[in-house]
Coordinates of C-alpha atoms in Angstrom, one line a residue:
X1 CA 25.2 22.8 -53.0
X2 CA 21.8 22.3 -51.7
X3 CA 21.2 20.3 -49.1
X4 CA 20.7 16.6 -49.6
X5 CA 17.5 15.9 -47.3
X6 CA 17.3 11.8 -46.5
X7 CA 14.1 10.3 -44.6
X8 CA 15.5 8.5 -42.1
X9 CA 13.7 4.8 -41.1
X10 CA 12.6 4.5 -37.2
X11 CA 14.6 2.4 -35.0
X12 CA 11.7 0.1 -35.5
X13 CA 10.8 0.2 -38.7
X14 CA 11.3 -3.2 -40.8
X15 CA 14.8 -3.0 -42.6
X16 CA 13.0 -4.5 -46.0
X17 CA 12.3 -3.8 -49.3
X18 CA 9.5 -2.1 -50.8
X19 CA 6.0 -3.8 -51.6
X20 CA 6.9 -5.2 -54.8
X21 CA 6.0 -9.1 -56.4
X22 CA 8.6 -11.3 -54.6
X23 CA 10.7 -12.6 -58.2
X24 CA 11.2 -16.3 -58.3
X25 CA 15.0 -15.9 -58.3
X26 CA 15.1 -15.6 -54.2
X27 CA 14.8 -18.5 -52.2
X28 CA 13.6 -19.0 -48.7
X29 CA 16.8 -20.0 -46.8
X30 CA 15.0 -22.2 -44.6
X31 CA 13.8 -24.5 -47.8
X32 CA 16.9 -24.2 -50.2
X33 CA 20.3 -23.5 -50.2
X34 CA 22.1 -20.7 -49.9
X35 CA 23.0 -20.4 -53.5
X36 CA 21.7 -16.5 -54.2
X37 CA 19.6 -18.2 -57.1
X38 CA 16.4 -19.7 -57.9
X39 CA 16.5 -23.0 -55.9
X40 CA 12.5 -23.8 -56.8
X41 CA 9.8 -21.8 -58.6
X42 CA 7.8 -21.2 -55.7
X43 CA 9.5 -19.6 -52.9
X44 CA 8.0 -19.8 -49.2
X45 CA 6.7 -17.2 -47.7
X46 CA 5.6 -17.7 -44.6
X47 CA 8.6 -19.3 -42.3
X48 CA 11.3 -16.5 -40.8
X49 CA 14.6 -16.8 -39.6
X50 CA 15.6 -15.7 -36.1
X51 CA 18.8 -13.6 -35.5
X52 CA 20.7 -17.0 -34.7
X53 CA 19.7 -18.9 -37.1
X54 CA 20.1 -16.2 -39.4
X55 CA 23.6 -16.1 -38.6
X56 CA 24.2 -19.3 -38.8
X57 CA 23.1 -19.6 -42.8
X58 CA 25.2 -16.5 -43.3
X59 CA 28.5 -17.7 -41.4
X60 CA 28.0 -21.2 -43.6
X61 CA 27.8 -19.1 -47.0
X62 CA 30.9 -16.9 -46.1
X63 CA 33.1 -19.6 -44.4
X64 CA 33.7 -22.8 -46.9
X65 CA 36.5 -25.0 -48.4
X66 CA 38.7 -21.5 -48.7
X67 CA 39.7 -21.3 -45.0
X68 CA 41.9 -24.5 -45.4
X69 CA 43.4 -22.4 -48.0
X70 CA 44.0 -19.1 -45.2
X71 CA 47.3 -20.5 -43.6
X72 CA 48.8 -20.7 -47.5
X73 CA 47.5 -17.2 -48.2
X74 CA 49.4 -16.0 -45.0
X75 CA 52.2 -17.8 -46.4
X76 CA 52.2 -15.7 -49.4
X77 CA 51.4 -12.2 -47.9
X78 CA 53.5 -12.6 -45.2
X79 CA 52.4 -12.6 -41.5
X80 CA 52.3 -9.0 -40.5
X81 CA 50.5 -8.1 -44.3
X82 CA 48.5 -11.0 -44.6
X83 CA 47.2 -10.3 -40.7
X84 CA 46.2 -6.7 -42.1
X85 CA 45.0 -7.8 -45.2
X86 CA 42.6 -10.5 -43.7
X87 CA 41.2 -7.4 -41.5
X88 CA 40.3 -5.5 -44.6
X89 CA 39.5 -8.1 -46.0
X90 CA 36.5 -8.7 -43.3
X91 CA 35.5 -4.9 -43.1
X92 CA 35.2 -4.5 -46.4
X93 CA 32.8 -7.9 -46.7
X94 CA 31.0 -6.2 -43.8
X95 CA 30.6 -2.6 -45.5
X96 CA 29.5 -4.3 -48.8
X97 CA 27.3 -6.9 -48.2
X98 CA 24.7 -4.1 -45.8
X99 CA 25.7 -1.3 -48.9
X100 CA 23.8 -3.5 -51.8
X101 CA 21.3 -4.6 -49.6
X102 CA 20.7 -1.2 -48.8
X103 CA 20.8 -0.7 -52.7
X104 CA 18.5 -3.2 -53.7
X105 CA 15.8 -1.9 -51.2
X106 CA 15.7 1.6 -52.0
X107 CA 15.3 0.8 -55.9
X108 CA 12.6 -2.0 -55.2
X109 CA 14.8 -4.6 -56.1
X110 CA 15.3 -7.8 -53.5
X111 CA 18.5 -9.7 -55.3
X112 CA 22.2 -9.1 -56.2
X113 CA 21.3 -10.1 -60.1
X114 CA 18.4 -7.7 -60.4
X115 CA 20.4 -4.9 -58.5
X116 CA 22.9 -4.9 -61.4
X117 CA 20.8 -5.2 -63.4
X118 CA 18.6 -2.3 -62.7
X119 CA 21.3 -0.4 -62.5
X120 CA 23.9 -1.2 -65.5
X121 CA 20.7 -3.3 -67.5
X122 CA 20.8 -6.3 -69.4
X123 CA 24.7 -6.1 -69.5
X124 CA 24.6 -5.8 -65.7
X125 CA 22.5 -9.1 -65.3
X126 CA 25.3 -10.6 -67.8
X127 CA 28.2 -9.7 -66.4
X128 CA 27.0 -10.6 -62.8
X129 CA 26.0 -14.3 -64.3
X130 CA 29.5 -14.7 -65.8
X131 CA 31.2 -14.1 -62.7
X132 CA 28.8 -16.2 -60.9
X133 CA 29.4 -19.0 -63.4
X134 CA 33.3 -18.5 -62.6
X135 CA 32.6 -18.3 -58.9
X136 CA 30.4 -21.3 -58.4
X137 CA 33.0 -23.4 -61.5
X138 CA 36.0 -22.5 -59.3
X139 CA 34.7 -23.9 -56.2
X140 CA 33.7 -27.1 -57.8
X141 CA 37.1 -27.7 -59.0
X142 CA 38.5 -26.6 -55.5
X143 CA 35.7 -29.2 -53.9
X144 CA 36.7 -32.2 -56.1
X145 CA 41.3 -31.1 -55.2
X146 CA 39.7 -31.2 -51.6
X147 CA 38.8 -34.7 -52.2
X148 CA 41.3 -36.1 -54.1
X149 CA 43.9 -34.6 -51.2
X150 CA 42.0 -36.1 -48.5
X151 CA 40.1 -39.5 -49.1
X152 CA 43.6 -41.2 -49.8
X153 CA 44.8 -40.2 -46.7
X154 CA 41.8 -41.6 -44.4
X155 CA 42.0 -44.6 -46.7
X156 CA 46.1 -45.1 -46.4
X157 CA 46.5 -45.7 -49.7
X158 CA 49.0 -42.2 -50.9
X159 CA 51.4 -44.0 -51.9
X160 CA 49.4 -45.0 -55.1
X161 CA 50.3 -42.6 -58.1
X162 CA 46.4 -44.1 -58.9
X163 CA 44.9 -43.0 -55.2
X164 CA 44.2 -38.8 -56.1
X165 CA 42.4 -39.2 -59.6
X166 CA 40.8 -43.0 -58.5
X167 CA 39.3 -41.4 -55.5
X168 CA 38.0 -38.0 -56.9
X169 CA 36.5 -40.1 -60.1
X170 CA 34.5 -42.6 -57.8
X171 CA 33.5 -39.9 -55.1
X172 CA 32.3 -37.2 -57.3
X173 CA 30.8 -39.8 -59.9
X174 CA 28.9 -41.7 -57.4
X175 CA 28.1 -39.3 -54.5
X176 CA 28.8 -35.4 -55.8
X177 CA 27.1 -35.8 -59.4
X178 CA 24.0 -37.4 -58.3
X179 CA 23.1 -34.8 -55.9
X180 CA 23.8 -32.6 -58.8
X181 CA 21.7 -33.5 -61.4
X182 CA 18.3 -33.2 -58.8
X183 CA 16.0 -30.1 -59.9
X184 CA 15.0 -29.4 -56.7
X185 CA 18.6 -28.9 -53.6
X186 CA 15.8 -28.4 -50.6
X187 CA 16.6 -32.3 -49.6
X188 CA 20.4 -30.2 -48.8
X189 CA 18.9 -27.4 -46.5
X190 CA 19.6 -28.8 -43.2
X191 CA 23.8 -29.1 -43.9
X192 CA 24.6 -25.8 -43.4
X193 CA 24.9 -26.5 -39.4
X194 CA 26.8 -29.5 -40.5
X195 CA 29.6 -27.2 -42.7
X196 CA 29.5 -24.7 -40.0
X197 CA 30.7 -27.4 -37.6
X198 CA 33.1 -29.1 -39.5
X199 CA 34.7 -26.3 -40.2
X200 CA 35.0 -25.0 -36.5
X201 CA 36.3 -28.4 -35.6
X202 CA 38.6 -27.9 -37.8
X203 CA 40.2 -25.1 -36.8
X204 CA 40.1 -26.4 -33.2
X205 CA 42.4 -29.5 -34.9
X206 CA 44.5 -27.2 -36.7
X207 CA 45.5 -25.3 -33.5
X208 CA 45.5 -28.0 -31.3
X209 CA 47.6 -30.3 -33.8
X210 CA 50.1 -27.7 -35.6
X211 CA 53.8 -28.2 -34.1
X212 CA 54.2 -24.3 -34.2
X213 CA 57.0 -24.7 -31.1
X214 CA 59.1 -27.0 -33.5
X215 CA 58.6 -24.9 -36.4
X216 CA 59.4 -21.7 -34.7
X217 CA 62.8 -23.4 -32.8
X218 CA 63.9 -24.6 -36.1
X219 CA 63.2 -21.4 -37.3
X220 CA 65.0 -19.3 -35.0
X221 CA 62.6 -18.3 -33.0
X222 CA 59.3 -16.2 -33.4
X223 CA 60.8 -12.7 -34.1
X224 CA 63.4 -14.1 -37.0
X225 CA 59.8 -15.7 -38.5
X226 CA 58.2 -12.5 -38.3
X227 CA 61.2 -10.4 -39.8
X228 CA 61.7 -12.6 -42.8
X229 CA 57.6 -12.4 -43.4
X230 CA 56.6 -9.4 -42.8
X231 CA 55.4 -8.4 -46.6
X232 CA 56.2 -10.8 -49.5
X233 CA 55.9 -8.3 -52.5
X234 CA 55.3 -10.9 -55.2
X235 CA 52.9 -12.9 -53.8
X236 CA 50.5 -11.1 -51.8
X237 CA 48.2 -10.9 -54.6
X238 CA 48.2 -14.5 -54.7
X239 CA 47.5 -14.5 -51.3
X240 CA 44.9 -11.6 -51.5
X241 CA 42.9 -13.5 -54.1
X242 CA 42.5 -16.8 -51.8
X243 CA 41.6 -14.6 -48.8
X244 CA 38.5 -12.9 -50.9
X245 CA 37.7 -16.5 -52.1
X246 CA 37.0 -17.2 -48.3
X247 CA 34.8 -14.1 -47.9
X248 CA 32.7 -14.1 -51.0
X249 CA 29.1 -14.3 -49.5
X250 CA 27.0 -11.3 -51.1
X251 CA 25.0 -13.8 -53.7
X252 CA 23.3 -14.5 -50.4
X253 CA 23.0 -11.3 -48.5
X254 CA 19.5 -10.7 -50.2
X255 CA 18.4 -14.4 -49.3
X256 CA 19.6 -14.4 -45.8
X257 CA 18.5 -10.3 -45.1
X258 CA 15.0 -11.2 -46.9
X259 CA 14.4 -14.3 -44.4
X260 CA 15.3 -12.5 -41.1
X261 CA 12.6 -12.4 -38.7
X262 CA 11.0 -8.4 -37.9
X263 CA 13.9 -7.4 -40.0
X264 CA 15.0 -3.9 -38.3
X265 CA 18.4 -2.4 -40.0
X266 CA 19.6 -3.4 -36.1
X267 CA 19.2 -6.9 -36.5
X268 CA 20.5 -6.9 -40.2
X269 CA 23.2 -5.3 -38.9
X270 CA 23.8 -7.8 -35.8
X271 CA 23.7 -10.5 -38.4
X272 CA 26.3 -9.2 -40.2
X273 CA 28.6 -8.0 -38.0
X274 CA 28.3 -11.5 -36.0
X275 CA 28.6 -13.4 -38.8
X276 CA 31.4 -11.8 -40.5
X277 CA 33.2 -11.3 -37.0
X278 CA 32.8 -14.7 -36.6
X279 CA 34.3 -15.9 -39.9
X280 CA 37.3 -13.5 -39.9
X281 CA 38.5 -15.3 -35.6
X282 CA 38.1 -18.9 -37.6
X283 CA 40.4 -17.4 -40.8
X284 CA 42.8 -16.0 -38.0
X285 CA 43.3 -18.4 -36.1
X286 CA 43.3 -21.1 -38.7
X287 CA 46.1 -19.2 -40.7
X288 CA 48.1 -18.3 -38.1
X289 CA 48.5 -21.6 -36.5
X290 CA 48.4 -23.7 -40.1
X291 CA 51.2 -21.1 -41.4
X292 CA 53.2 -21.0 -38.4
X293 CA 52.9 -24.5 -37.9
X294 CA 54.3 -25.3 -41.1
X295 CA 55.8 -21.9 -42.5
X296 CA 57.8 -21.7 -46.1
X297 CA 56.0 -25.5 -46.6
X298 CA 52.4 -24.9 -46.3
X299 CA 50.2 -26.3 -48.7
X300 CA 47.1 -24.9 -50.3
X301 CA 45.3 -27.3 -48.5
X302 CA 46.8 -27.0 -44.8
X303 CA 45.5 -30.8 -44.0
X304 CA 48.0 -32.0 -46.5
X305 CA 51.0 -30.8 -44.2
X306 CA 49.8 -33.4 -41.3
X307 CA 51.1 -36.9 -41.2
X308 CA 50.9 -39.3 -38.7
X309 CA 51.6 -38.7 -35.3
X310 CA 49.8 -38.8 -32.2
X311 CA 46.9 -37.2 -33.4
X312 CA 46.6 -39.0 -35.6
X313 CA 42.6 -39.9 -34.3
X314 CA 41.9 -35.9 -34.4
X315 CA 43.0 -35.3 -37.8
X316 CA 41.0 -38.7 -39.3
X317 CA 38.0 -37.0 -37.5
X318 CA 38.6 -33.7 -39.1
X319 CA 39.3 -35.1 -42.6
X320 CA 36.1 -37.3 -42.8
X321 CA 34.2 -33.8 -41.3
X322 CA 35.6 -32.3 -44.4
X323 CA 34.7 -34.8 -47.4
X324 CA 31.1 -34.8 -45.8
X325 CA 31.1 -31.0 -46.5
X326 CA 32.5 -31.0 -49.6
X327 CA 30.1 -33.7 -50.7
X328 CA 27.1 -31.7 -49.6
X329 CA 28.5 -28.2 -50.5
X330 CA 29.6 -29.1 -54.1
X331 CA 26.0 -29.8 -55.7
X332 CA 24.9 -26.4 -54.3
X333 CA 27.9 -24.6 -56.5
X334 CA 26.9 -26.3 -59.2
X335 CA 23.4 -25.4 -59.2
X336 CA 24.3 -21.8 -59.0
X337 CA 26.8 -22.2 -62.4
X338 CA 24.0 -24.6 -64.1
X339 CA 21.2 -21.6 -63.2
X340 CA 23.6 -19.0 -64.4
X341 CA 25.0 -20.7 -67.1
X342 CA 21.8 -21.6 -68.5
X343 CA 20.4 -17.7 -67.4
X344 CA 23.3 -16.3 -70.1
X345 CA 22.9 -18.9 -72.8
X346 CA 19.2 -19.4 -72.8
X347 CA 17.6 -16.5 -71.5
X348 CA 16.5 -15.4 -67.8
X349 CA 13.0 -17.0 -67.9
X350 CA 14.5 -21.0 -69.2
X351 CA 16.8 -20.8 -65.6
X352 CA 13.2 -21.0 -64.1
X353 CA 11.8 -23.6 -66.4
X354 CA 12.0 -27.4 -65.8
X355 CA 13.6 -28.9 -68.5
X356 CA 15.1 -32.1 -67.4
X357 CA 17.2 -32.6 -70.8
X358 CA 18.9 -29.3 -70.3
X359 CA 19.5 -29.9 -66.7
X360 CA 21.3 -33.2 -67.4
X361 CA 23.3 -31.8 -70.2
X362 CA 24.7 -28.9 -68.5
X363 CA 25.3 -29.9 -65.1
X364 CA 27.5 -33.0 -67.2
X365 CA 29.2 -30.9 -68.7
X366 CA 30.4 -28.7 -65.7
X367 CA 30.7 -32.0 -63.8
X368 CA 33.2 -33.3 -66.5
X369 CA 34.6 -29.6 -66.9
X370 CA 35.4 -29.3 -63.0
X371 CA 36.9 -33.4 -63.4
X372 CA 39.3 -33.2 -65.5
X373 CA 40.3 -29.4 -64.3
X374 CA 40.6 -30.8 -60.7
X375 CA 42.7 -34.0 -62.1
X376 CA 45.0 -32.0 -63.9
X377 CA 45.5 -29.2 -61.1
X378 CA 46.8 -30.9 -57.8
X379 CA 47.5 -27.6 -56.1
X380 CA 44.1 -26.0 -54.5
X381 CA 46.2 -22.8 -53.6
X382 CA 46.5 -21.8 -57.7
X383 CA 42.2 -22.2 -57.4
X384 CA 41.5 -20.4 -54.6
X385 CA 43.9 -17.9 -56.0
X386 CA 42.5 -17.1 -59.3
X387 CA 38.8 -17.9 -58.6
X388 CA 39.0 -15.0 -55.5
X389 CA 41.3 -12.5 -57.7
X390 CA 39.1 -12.6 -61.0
X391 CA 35.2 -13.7 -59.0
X392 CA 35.8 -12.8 -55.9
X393 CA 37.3 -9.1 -56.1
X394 CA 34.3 -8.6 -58.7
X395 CA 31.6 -9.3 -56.6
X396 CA 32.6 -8.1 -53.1
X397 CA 34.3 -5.3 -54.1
X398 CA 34.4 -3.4 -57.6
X399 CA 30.5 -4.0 -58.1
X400 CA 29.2 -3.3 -55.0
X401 CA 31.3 -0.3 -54.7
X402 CA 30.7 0.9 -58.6
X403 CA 26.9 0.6 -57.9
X404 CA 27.0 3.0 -54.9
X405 CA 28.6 5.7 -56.9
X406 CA 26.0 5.0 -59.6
X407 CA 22.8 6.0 -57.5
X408 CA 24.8 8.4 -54.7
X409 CA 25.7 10.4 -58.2
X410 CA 25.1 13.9 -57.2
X411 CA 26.4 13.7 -53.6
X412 CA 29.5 12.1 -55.1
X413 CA 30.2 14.8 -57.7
X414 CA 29.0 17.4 -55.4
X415 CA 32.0 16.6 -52.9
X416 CA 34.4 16.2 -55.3
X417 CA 33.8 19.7 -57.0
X418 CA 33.6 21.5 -53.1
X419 CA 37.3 20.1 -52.6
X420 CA 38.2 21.4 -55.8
X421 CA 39.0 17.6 -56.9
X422 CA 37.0 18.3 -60.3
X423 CA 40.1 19.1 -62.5
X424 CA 41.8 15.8 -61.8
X425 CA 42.1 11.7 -62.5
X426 CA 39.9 10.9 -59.5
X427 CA 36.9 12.7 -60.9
X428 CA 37.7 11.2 -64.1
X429 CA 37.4 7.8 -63.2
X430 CA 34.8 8.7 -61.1
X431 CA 32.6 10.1 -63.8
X432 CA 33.1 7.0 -66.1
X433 CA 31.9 4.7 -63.5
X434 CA 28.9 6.4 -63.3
X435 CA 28.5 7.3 -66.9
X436 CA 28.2 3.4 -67.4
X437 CA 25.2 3.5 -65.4
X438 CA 21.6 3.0 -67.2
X439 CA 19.8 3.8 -63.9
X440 CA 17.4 6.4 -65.0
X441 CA 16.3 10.1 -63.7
X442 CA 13.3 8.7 -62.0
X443 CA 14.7 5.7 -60.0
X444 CA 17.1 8.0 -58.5
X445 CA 14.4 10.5 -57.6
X446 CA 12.3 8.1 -55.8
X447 CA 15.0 7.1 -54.1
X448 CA 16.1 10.2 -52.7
X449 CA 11.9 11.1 -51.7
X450 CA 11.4 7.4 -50.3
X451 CA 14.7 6.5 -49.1
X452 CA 15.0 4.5 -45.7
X453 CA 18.7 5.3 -45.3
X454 CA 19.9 7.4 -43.0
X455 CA 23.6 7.3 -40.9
X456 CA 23.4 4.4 -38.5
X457 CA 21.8 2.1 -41.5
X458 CA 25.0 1.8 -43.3
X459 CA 28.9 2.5 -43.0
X460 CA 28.9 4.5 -45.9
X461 CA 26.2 6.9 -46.3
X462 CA 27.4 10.4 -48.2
X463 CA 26.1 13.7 -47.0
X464 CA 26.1 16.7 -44.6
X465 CA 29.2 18.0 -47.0
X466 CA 27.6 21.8 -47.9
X467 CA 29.9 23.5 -45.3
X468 CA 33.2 22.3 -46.5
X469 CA 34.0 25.7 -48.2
X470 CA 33.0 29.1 -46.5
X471 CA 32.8 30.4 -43.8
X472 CA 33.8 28.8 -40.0
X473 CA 36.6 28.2 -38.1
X474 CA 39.6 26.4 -39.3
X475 CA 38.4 23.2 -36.8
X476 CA 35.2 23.2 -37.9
X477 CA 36.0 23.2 -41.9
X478 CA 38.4 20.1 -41.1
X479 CA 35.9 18.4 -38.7
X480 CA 33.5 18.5 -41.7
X481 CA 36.0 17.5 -44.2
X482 CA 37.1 14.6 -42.6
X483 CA 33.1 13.5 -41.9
X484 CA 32.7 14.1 -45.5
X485 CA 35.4 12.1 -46.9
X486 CA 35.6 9.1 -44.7
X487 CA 32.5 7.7 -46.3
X488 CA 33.8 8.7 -49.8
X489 CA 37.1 7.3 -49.3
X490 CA 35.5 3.5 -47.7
X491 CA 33.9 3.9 -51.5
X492 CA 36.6 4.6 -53.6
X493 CA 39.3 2.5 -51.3
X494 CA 36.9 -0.7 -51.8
X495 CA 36.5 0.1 -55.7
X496 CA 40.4 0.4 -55.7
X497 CA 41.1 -2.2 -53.7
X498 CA 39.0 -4.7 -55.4
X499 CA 40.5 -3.4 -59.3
X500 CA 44.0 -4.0 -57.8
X501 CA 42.8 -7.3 -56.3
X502 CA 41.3 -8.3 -59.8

């Protein structure tokens, strides 16, 4: 095989895209939420983000309502697995989210729906949208369960069979809907350090509040918990697909890599890593205090499993924290379904058009869609569930992972065929993945003579596999073997993971 010659990027050089028209479809972070679509037709260009702040917009668009759901998803994995699975979980959303910006920039493209698109077409765009729409649907139902579980509690009032579906009908008529229906989400730019701390605070009340000692005693004590949880066969999808409901962030990897200030591949990196690192200690600790607080009777939504007590102060604080978020976090998930929505039904260019009739109408209907969902569906667990399984495992995992193959096409193959590995099912499934691929000759070619990639710019990079087969000793054919695969393996584990995850 010849050898696969990459330019590598100086330490210094900006970790951006190529000189290409900025499209209308990426917002500045600092003016518009962190959606991953159009917020305004006119994006800023001129204000930066520093590595801090940088972090602190990506750490609010990974961490949401879904780590009140962790503790439940631990439930159903069972402690050891779900400990392990919340780890891959976190590495993988660190491999993927650098892989497709690394994607986008080398063939000129600067967001997740373009990406898929240039690479799959029209059919890419599409399917992305769809799963968008179910993403950004599923979290508005979650937002308004979240409500209805929480506003009769601060108000005292659960004993009403009336309290849940009175208080989600005034809240998200009055305060959520409103918000909604405004063309323009920049007036909501500023909350992201508001959801970022709420949701630290709560995980400081969860630990500080959850009687673990008294679950544990009742238990039996800490190793009898462990040994009856260790893997829960049946349910650790369930508990899979709320933990990749949690992580879902790379809509707004472009947005927030884009924004960043003298953006090196180092400091992309140190956002990431920071960010992601810090989202995966708040998951941890908030499921393993909320489930071993509260064990086989964890809720979906872990502030449900508090009453009274004498914390009671703590846990009012933390509640309120939470509306607030939800109430500021909800009209941003449904502008991404309305822009979506409207980008599948009407065409790419009417999401950028401002049509206040067709605004109305279809942020209504979601708005009446997501009610009566969220009235009729008391459990958030069953949400987070099937909105991370179906949208989540889609987008963090099989399309990120599918893409790479795409455009690394020849150095994939290549190592295949020089482990003899071109006979069987893995080439197979390999070669259909790519075959769906519309990415022509040419982009591939200019990406291989321009390419900023090179070892330390992403996990996953393939190449350096020509001596696998010939001559050397036996350490030195292994050395290279297991150099070779380990990138190729992170690949096709993530595309395997996120099918069986689906």
């Amino acid at each position: 095989m010849d050898n696969i010659e990459l330019h590598s990027l100086s330490k210094d050089s900006a970790y951006s895209l190529p000189s290409v028209p900025t499209p209308t479809s990426v917002p500045n972070p600092t003016s518009a939420p962190f959606t991953g679509i159009s917020i305004s037709p006119t994006p800023q260009k001129d204000a930066k983000s520093s590595i801090p702040s940088a972090i602190s917009n990506f750490l609010n668009s990974i961490v949401g309502a879904g780590i009140i759901g962790i503790p439940f998803a631990i439930r159903h994995c069972g402690l050891f697995m779900g400990i392990i699975l919340l780890t891959w979980v976190g590495y993988l959303t660190d491999c993927s989210v650098r892989m497709i910006v690394t994607l986008g920039r080398d063939l000129g493209v600067n967001d997740y729906e373009r990406l898929a698109e240039k690479i799959y077409g029209p059919r890419g765009y599409n399917a992305i949208c769809v799963f968008m729409i179910f993403l950004a649907f599923g979290a508005m139902v979650a937002y308004c369960i979240v409500v209805g579980d929480v506003v009769p509690e601060l108000l005292g009032v659960t004993s009403s069979p009336a309290a849940r579906p009175v208080s989600i009908l005034l809240c998200s008529m009055f305060v959520m809907l409103p918000l909604s229906l405004l063309k323009d989400m920049s007036s909501l730019a500023k909350t992201s350090t508001l959801s970022c701390a709420a949701d630290m605070v709560l995980v400081l009340i969860v630990m500080a509040c959850t009687p673990i000692g008294v679950s544990i005693a009742d238990a039996g004590g800490f190793w009898k918990v462990l040994g009856s949880s260790i893997v829960r066969p049946k349910t650790v999808f369930s508990g899979l697909g709320a933990m990749s409901f949690a992580f879902v962030c790379h809509h707004s990897s472009f947005i927030v890599a884009n924004s960043l200030k003298d953006s090196t591949k180092e400091r992309w990196a140190t956002v990431t890593h920071w960010s992601v690192s810090m989202a995966y200690t708040m998951c941890l600790f908030m499921g393993l205090f909320g489930y071993l607080g509260f064990l086989e009777e964890t809720k979906g939504n872990v502030l449900v499993n508090f009453e009274g007590g004498d914390d009671l102060g703590a846990l009012s604080a933390g509640r309120v924290m939470l509306v607030l978020t939800m109430f500021f976090t909800y009209p941003m998930e449904s502008f991404v379904a309305r822009h979506a929505l409207i980008s599948v039904v009407y065409g790419k260019e009417a999401a950028h058009e401002d049509n206040p009739r067709r605004r109305y109408k279809v942020t209504i209907g979601l708005y009446v869609a997501a009610l009566v969902l969220s009235l009729f569906l008391p459990d958030l667990g069953i949400v987070l569930e099937l909105t991370g399984a179906v949208s989540g495992s889609f987008l963090s995992y099989i399309l990120p992972s599918s893409m790479y193959m795409c455009v690394h096409e020849k150095e994939l193959l290549s190592l295949l065929k020089q482990l003899r590995l071109d006979q069987g099912i893995l080439f197979f499934c390999c070669r259909k993945v790519i075959d769906s691929s519309e990415l022509n000759e040419e982009d591939v070619t200019t990406r291989e003579r321009d390419s900023s990639i090179d070892a330390s710019d992403t996990p996953i990079e393939i190449g350096g596999c020509q001596d696998l087969v010939g001559n050397g000793s036996f350490f030195s054919r292994t050395r290279n073997t297991i150099n070779a695969l380990r990138p190729f393996w992170l690949v096709l584990s993530m595309f395997s993971f996120g099918v069986v995850a689906f």
